[in-house]
Short mmCIF file of C-alpha atoms in Angstrom, two decimals:
data_model
loop_
_atom_site.label_atom_id
_atom_site.label_comp_id
_atom_site.label_asym_id
_atom_site.label_seq_id
_atom_site.Cartn_x
_atom_site.Cartn_y
_atom_site.Cartn_z
CA UNK A 28 0.17 0.14 0.06
CA UNK A 29 2.90 2.29 0.50
CA UNK A 30 3.40 2.67 -2.96
CA UNK A 31 0.13 4.02 -3.98
CA UNK A 32 0.59 6.92 -1.28
CA UNK A 33 2.28 9.01 -3.82
CA UNK A 34 -0.92 8.71 -6.05
CA UNK A 35 -3.38 8.71 -2.87
CA UNK A 36 -2.11 12.24 -2.17
CA UNK A 37 -2.36 14.37 -5.21
CA UNK A 38 -5.48 13.08 -6.30
CA UNK A 39 -6.45 14.70 -2.91
CA UNK A 40 -4.45 17.42 -3.73
CA UNK A 41 -6.37 17.77 -6.99
CA UNK A 42 -9.40 18.57 -4.43
CA UNK A 43 -7.48 21.57 -2.95
CA UNK A 44 -6.89 23.12 -6.55
CA UNK A 45 -10.75 23.76 -6.41
CA UNK A 46 -10.11 26.17 -3.39
CA UNK A 47 -9.64 29.62 -3.35
CA UNK A 48 -6.79 31.24 -3.08
CA UNK A 49 -4.56 28.51 -4.44
CA UNK A 50 -3.97 30.62 -8.05
CA UNK A 51 -2.99 34.00 -9.10
CA UNK A 52 -1.37 36.01 -11.82
CA UNK A 53 1.95 36.87 -13.20
CA UNK A 54 3.69 37.35 -16.01
CA UNK A 55 5.43 34.66 -17.97
CA UNK A 56 7.65 35.77 -20.71
CA UNK A 57 5.97 39.01 -20.84
CA UNK A 58 2.56 37.43 -20.75
CA UNK A 59 -0.05 37.37 -18.02
CA UNK A 60 -1.04 34.04 -16.79
CA UNK A 61 -2.63 32.03 -14.48
CA UNK A 62 -0.52 30.14 -12.06
CA UNK A 63 -0.37 28.05 -9.02
CA UNK A 64 0.97 29.78 -6.05
CA UNK A 65 3.55 29.09 -4.13
CA UNK A 66 1.96 27.97 -1.68
CA UNK A 67 -0.22 25.37 -3.22
CA UNK A 68 2.81 24.06 -5.09
CA UNK A 69 4.46 23.38 -2.07
CA UNK A 70 1.62 21.33 -0.68
CA UNK A 71 1.35 19.48 -3.75
CA UNK A 72 5.07 18.37 -3.92
CA UNK A 73 6.47 18.36 -0.23
CA UNK A 74 4.59 14.96 0.77
CA UNK A 75 6.29 13.77 -2.38
CA UNK A 76 9.45 14.91 -1.55
CA UNK A 77 9.15 13.21 1.87
CA UNK A 78 7.95 9.73 0.56
CA UNK A 79 10.83 9.81 -1.83
CA UNK A 80 13.54 10.81 1.02
CA UNK A 81 11.67 8.04 3.33
CA UNK A 82 11.71 5.07 0.54
CA UNK A 83 12.60 1.65 1.43
CA UNK A 84 16.72 1.68 1.30
CA UNK A 85 15.78 -1.78 -0.80
CA UNK A 86 14.23 -0.11 -3.58
CA UNK A 87 15.87 -1.45 -6.81
CA UNK A 88 19.07 0.75 -7.22
CA UNK A 89 18.65 2.96 -3.80
CA UNK A 90 20.31 0.19 -2.02
CA UNK A 91 23.30 0.55 -4.40
CA UNK A 92 23.36 3.96 -3.80
CA UNK A 93 22.50 3.46 0.62
CA UNK A 94 25.88 1.04 -0.02
CA UNK A 95 27.94 3.36 -1.62
CA UNK A 96 27.41 6.52 0.70
CA UNK A 97 28.11 4.17 3.84
CA UNK A 98 31.33 2.72 2.10
CA UNK A 99 32.82 6.33 1.79
CA UNK A 100 35.84 6.89 3.76
CA UNK A 101 35.72 8.61 7.24
CA UNK A 102 38.62 10.52 7.22
CA UNK A 103 38.87 14.28 5.68
CA UNK A 104 41.96 13.44 3.83
CA UNK A 105 40.75 10.05 2.55
CA UNK A 106 37.54 11.80 1.10
CA UNK A 107 39.54 13.88 -0.87
CA UNK A 108 41.83 11.15 -2.36
CA UNK A 109 38.52 9.78 -3.10
CA UNK A 110 37.49 12.85 -4.83
CA UNK A 111 40.49 13.00 -7.19
CA UNK A 112 40.28 9.69 -8.01
CA UNK A 113 36.78 10.17 -9.65
CA UNK A 114 36.62 9.74 -13.25
CA UNK A 115 33.14 9.15 -13.76
CA UNK A 116 30.13 11.33 -13.09
CA UNK A 117 32.24 13.21 -10.46
CA UNK A 118 29.52 15.35 -9.26
CA UNK A 119 27.24 13.33 -8.05
CA UNK A 120 29.91 11.76 -6.00
CA UNK A 121 31.50 14.60 -4.92
CA UNK A 122 27.96 15.64 -3.46
CA UNK A 123 27.43 12.64 -1.92
CA UNK A 124 30.97 13.11 -0.18
CA UNK A 125 30.12 16.57 0.85
CA UNK A 126 26.89 15.46 2.08
CA UNK A 127 28.77 12.50 4.20
CA UNK A 128 30.51 15.49 5.93
CA UNK A 129 27.78 16.84 7.46
CA UNK A 130 25.77 13.13 7.83
CA UNK A 131 28.45 10.55 8.01
CA UNK A 132 26.56 7.28 7.95
CA UNK A 133 23.22 8.74 7.70
CA UNK A 134 22.43 7.53 4.29
CA UNK A 135 18.59 8.73 4.84
CA UNK A 136 20.00 12.00 5.08
CA UNK A 137 21.62 11.87 1.83
CA UNK A 138 18.38 10.26 0.30
CA UNK A 139 16.36 13.04 1.41
CA UNK A 140 18.62 15.96 0.34
CA UNK A 141 18.57 14.25 -3.60
CA UNK A 142 14.53 14.03 -3.23
CA UNK A 143 14.39 17.63 -2.02
CA UNK A 144 16.64 19.26 -4.78
CA UNK A 145 15.00 17.13 -7.48
CA UNK A 146 11.94 17.59 -6.41
CA UNK A 147 12.50 21.57 -5.78
CA UNK A 148 13.31 21.91 -9.86
CA UNK A 149 10.21 19.95 -10.83
CA UNK A 150 8.16 22.05 -8.56
CA UNK A 151 9.56 25.15 -9.50
CA UNK A 152 9.28 24.67 -13.27
CA UNK A 153 6.11 23.34 -13.40
CA UNK A 154 4.59 26.03 -11.16
CA UNK A 155 6.00 28.73 -13.45
CA UNK A 156 5.37 27.38 -16.82
CA UNK A 157 2.79 25.01 -16.84
CA UNK A 158 -1.18 25.86 -17.24
CA UNK A 159 -2.36 23.16 -14.75
CA UNK A 160 0.17 22.87 -12.12
CA UNK A 161 -1.85 19.65 -10.29
CA UNK A 162 -2.28 18.15 -13.39
CA UNK A 163 1.71 18.43 -14.41
CA UNK A 164 2.37 16.77 -10.93
CA UNK A 165 -0.44 13.91 -11.46
CA UNK A 166 1.17 12.80 -14.65
CA UNK A 167 4.55 12.54 -13.31
CA UNK A 168 3.08 10.05 -10.80
CA UNK A 169 0.40 8.41 -12.64
CA UNK A 170 3.30 7.83 -15.48
CA UNK A 171 5.40 6.11 -12.63
CA UNK A 172 8.07 8.77 -13.21
CA UNK A 173 8.27 9.56 -9.60
CA UNK A 174 9.23 5.67 -9.11
CA UNK A 175 11.67 5.67 -12.16
CA UNK A 176 13.58 8.42 -11.24
CA UNK A 177 12.86 9.97 -7.85
CA UNK A 178 13.04 6.58 -6.26
CA UNK A 179 15.25 4.56 -8.84
CA UNK A 180 17.36 6.10 -11.01
CA UNK A 181 18.48 9.20 -8.73
CA UNK A 182 22.12 9.97 -10.24
CA UNK A 183 20.79 10.85 -13.75
CA UNK A 184 17.53 12.20 -12.37
CA UNK A 185 19.72 14.97 -10.79
CA UNK A 186 21.05 15.90 -14.10
CA UNK A 187 17.77 16.15 -15.56
CA UNK A 188 15.86 17.76 -12.62
CA UNK A 189 18.95 20.70 -12.73
CA UNK A 190 18.35 21.11 -16.49
CA UNK A 191 14.65 21.27 -15.93
CA UNK A 192 15.08 23.54 -12.86
CA UNK A 193 17.06 25.88 -15.52
CA UNK A 194 14.27 25.50 -18.44
CA UNK A 195 13.52 29.38 -18.31
CA UNK A 196 16.72 29.81 -19.82
CA UNK A 197 16.05 27.53 -22.84
CA UNK A 198 12.60 29.50 -23.34
CA UNK A 199 14.25 32.81 -23.12
CA UNK A 200 17.27 31.65 -25.56
CA UNK A 201 19.79 32.12 -23.00
CA UNK A 202 21.76 29.86 -24.88
CA UNK A 203 25.27 30.42 -22.92
CA UNK A 204 23.34 30.31 -19.43
CA UNK A 205 21.62 27.12 -20.70
CA UNK A 206 24.84 25.53 -21.83
CA UNK A 207 26.82 26.10 -18.67
CA UNK A 208 23.61 24.63 -16.68
CA UNK A 209 23.73 21.48 -18.56
CA UNK A 210 27.58 21.12 -18.41
CA UNK A 211 27.36 21.65 -14.58
CA UNK A 212 24.44 18.83 -14.53
CA UNK A 213 26.81 16.56 -16.98
CA UNK A 214 28.98 16.20 -14.00
CA UNK A 215 26.20 14.10 -12.21
CA UNK A 216 25.65 12.46 -15.48
CA UNK A 217 27.41 12.52 -18.80
CA UNK A 218 24.24 11.62 -20.84
CA UNK A 219 23.04 15.50 -19.88
CA UNK A 220 25.46 16.62 -22.80
CA UNK A 221 22.76 15.52 -25.25
CA UNK A 222 20.59 18.34 -24.23
CA UNK A 223 23.31 21.03 -25.83
CA UNK A 224 21.97 20.14 -29.04
CA UNK A 225 18.58 19.74 -28.44
CA UNK A 226 17.97 23.42 -26.77
CA UNK A 227 18.49 24.49 -30.26
CA UNK A 228 16.91 21.93 -32.08
CA UNK A 229 13.59 22.56 -30.30
CA UNK A 230 13.41 26.42 -30.76
CA UNK A 231 10.88 27.71 -33.41
CA UNK A 232 7.74 26.58 -34.71
CA UNK A 233 6.14 23.51 -33.53
CA UNK A 234 6.75 20.73 -36.25
CA UNK A 235 9.17 22.66 -38.42
CA UNK A 236 11.52 20.84 -40.50
CA UNK A 237 14.30 19.91 -38.03
CA UNK A 238 11.73 17.94 -36.14
CA UNK A 239 10.66 16.11 -39.26
CA UNK A 240 14.16 15.68 -40.20
CA UNK A 241 14.39 14.25 -36.42
CA UNK A 242 11.20 11.59 -36.99
CA UNK A 243 12.91 10.91 -40.36
CA UNK A 244 15.86 9.46 -38.80
CA UNK A 245 14.12 7.85 -36.36
CA UNK A 246 11.79 5.85 -38.99
CA UNK A 247 15.20 5.17 -40.87
CA UNK A 248 16.62 3.95 -37.26
CA UNK A 249 13.74 1.70 -36.34
CA UNK A 250 13.94 -0.26 -40.19
CA UNK A 251 17.68 -0.65 -39.45
CA UNK A 252 17.82 -1.52 -36.18
CA UNK A 253 20.34 -3.80 -36.55
CA UNK A 254 22.83 -1.67 -38.53
CA UNK A 255 22.17 1.05 -35.93
CA UNK A 256 22.95 -1.00 -32.88
CA UNK A 257 26.70 -1.84 -34.56
CA UNK A 258 27.19 1.59 -35.51
CA UNK A 259 26.08 2.63 -32.29
CA UNK A 260 28.74 -0.06 -30.63
CA UNK A 261 31.52 1.17 -32.95
CA UNK A 262 30.75 4.87 -32.16
CA UNK A 263 31.07 3.94 -28.05
CA UNK A 264 34.36 2.15 -28.18
CA UNK A 265 37.09 4.12 -25.68
CA UNK A 266 34.12 6.04 -23.75
CA UNK A 267 32.61 5.15 -20.35
CA UNK A 268 29.82 3.57 -22.36
CA UNK A 269 31.91 1.22 -24.27
CA UNK A 270 29.84 -1.83 -22.85
CA UNK A 271 26.61 -0.36 -23.51
CA UNK A 272 25.19 -2.54 -26.55
CA UNK A 273 27.24 -5.94 -24.95
CA UNK A 274 25.18 -5.28 -21.71
CA UNK A 275 21.64 -4.76 -23.25
CA UNK A 276 22.57 -7.68 -25.39
CA UNK A 277 23.70 -9.96 -22.90
CA UNK A 278 20.83 -9.10 -20.44
CA UNK A 279 18.15 -9.78 -23.01
CA UNK A 280 16.73 -6.28 -23.24
CA UNK A 281 14.34 -5.98 -25.92
CA UNK A 282 13.68 -2.38 -25.56
CA UNK A 283 11.05 -0.28 -24.11
CA UNK A 284 7.24 -1.38 -23.72
CA UNK A 285 4.96 -0.11 -26.19
CA UNK A 286 2.38 0.89 -24.07
CA UNK A 287 4.83 3.12 -22.23
CA UNK A 288 5.97 4.45 -25.53
CA UNK A 289 2.17 4.90 -26.58
CA UNK A 290 1.77 6.80 -23.47
CA UNK A 291 4.34 9.12 -23.16
CA UNK A 292 3.88 9.87 -27.11
CA UNK A 293 -0.10 11.22 -26.39
CA UNK A 294 1.19 14.91 -26.23
CA UNK A 295 2.78 14.61 -29.20
CA UNK A 296 0.41 13.01 -31.20
CA UNK A 297 -2.51 15.48 -29.98
CA UNK A 298 0.20 18.21 -31.33
CA UNK A 299 0.41 17.19 -34.64
CA UNK A 300 -3.48 17.40 -34.61
CA UNK A 301 -3.91 20.91 -33.17
CA UNK A 302 -0.29 22.29 -34.22
CA UNK A 303 -1.94 25.45 -36.32
CA UNK A 304 -3.51 26.38 -32.72
CA UNK A 305 0.05 26.22 -31.22
CA UNK A 306 1.04 28.37 -33.66
CA UNK A 307 -1.26 30.86 -33.78
CA UNK A 308 -0.71 30.87 -29.77
CA UNK A 309 2.75 32.52 -30.18
CA UNK A 310 3.25 31.02 -26.46
CA UNK A 311 7.20 30.00 -26.88
CA UNK A 312 7.12 27.91 -23.92
CA UNK A 313 4.19 25.86 -25.53
CA UNK A 314 6.30 25.70 -29.13
CA UNK A 315 9.32 24.61 -27.09
CA UNK A 316 7.68 21.73 -25.01
CA UNK A 317 5.83 20.49 -28.09
CA UNK A 318 9.09 20.29 -30.11
CA UNK A 319 10.84 18.47 -26.67
CA UNK A 320 7.42 16.29 -26.84
CA UNK A 321 8.69 15.51 -30.55
CA UNK A 322 12.34 14.41 -29.28
CA UNK A 323 10.91 12.76 -26.20
CA UNK A 324 8.49 10.42 -28.93
CA UNK A 325 11.36 9.76 -31.25
CA UNK A 326 13.85 8.86 -28.67
CA UNK A 327 11.30 6.57 -27.27
CA UNK A 328 10.76 4.91 -30.75
CA UNK A 329 13.95 4.23 -31.19
CA UNK A 330 14.44 2.63 -27.31
CA UNK A 331 11.78 0.48 -28.54
CA UNK A 332 13.67 -1.12 -30.87
CA UNK A 333 16.93 -1.13 -29.28
CA UNK A 334 17.61 -1.04 -25.45
CA UNK A 335 14.71 0.48 -22.94
CA UNK A 336 17.41 0.17 -19.68
CA UNK A 337 20.07 2.46 -21.70
CA UNK A 338 18.22 4.27 -24.61
CA UNK A 339 14.88 4.16 -22.54
CA UNK A 340 16.22 6.31 -19.91
CA UNK A 341 17.10 9.36 -22.23
CA UNK A 342 13.83 10.84 -23.35
CA UNK A 343 13.32 11.76 -19.45
CA UNK A 344 15.41 15.17 -20.41
CA UNK A 345 12.32 16.19 -22.87
CA UNK A 346 9.31 14.33 -21.67
CA UNK A 347 8.92 16.28 -18.40
CA UNK A 348 8.20 18.80 -20.87
CA UNK A 349 5.76 17.42 -23.04
CA UNK A 350 3.64 15.70 -19.91
CA UNK A 351 3.54 18.62 -18.03
CA UNK A 352 3.58 21.60 -19.80
CA UNK A 353 2.12 20.93 -23.31
CA UNK A 354 -0.44 18.14 -22.12
CA UNK A 355 -2.26 20.61 -20.25
CA UNK A 356 -2.32 23.23 -22.56
CA UNK A 357 -3.99 20.84 -24.74
CA UNK A 358 -6.39 19.87 -22.68
CA UNK A 359 -7.52 23.77 -22.20
CA UNK A 360 -7.17 24.95 -25.52
CA UNK A 361 -7.54 21.97 -27.75
CA UNK A 362 -9.28 19.17 -26.15
CA UNK A 363 -11.87 20.53 -23.56
CA UNK A 364 -12.66 19.15 -19.67
CA UNK A 365 -14.23 15.68 -20.56
CA UNK A 366 -10.94 14.77 -22.88
CA UNK A 367 -9.14 15.92 -19.30
CA UNK A 368 -11.37 13.66 -17.47
CA UNK A 369 -10.70 10.83 -19.65
CA UNK A 370 -7.23 11.22 -19.61
CA UNK A 371 -6.90 11.26 -15.96
CA UNK A 372 -8.76 7.84 -15.40
CA UNK A 373 -6.57 6.68 -18.42
CA UNK A 374 -3.39 7.47 -16.45
CA UNK A 375 -4.89 6.01 -13.01
CA UNK A 376 -5.42 2.84 -15.26
CA UNK A 377 -2.01 3.15 -16.55
CA UNK A 378 -0.78 3.48 -13.18
CA UNK A 379 -2.06 0.36 -11.46
CA UNK A 380 -1.00 -1.73 -14.54
CA UNK A 381 2.45 -0.74 -14.27
CA UNK A 382 2.67 -0.97 -10.66
CA UNK A 383 0.51 -4.30 -10.57
CA UNK A 384 1.69 -6.14 -13.61
CA UNK A 385 4.77 -4.58 -14.64
CA UNK A 386 6.72 -4.31 -11.36
CA UNK A 387 4.70 -6.13 -8.75
CA UNK A 388 4.74 -3.65 -6.34
CA UNK A 389 0.60 -3.57 -5.42
#
């Protein structure tokens, strides 16, 4: 039952959204918009952060992180020597060491601080740029992203969250600042560097020629997945990911579940039919979020025919924009309340299918 608590809480928080004083008007990129207040944003997110920080130490990858934290050296000189020896994702492990200086042997403190940083970045960006903050957080929970990332792949999600927290620079085309943020995030997980070209590609009108080029490349990769796999294997030689292809092959990883690909593609599918409305809105945030969704869908389609474990972890950099920023806008301006209500029921159903039959947690 403990794994139902985030969904139960976020549904309850949705009832609170109808109370007075939870929304106000503010300027977002020069436009007057209706947004959730900071108080409501924290009411929704803080319990989710607490649950993530207090999760079982034996939840999937959490055990490895706790074990690594408890194995850190005790002496300051040994900690410094450990930091100097780091060659991979040094930012994350340095952060781990810094926390251990404050709370030695207390892995719970480390997990909670990670959850706070990740949750704050999600809360900050959705509160500012999503037309429906509650729905954005609801989808984050109902798609089970909260378990995949805040409970499990926390090292990569630290990088994802830091970039997502710097989204304002991407929307305002402050490229130098955005690139510096991405480079900093890459210290936590090198995969973050893929976002440097992405932040340029996603600018402009939705479904522009760059997006069509990406989709065309995706179709080519899907139709020749064997050739792509061999190319990827050669390209990653002499890098920290040199064993990726051999690993997913030996593990029998047959790609991302098509149902998950479909669920994450919903914002992109809807945007195809309402692309003119998105263009006419002149809303830079929504246009970027739309193109992020296309990139996310393309990556998911590739992961479906390659590896769900490795390639399937890349779309999260872009899917946060599509699920939490684009989709609420689509329901408000193109689909209506009835479709939104039906979508909520479908997401809840997906949550139970994934948690019960995919992971066996409930």
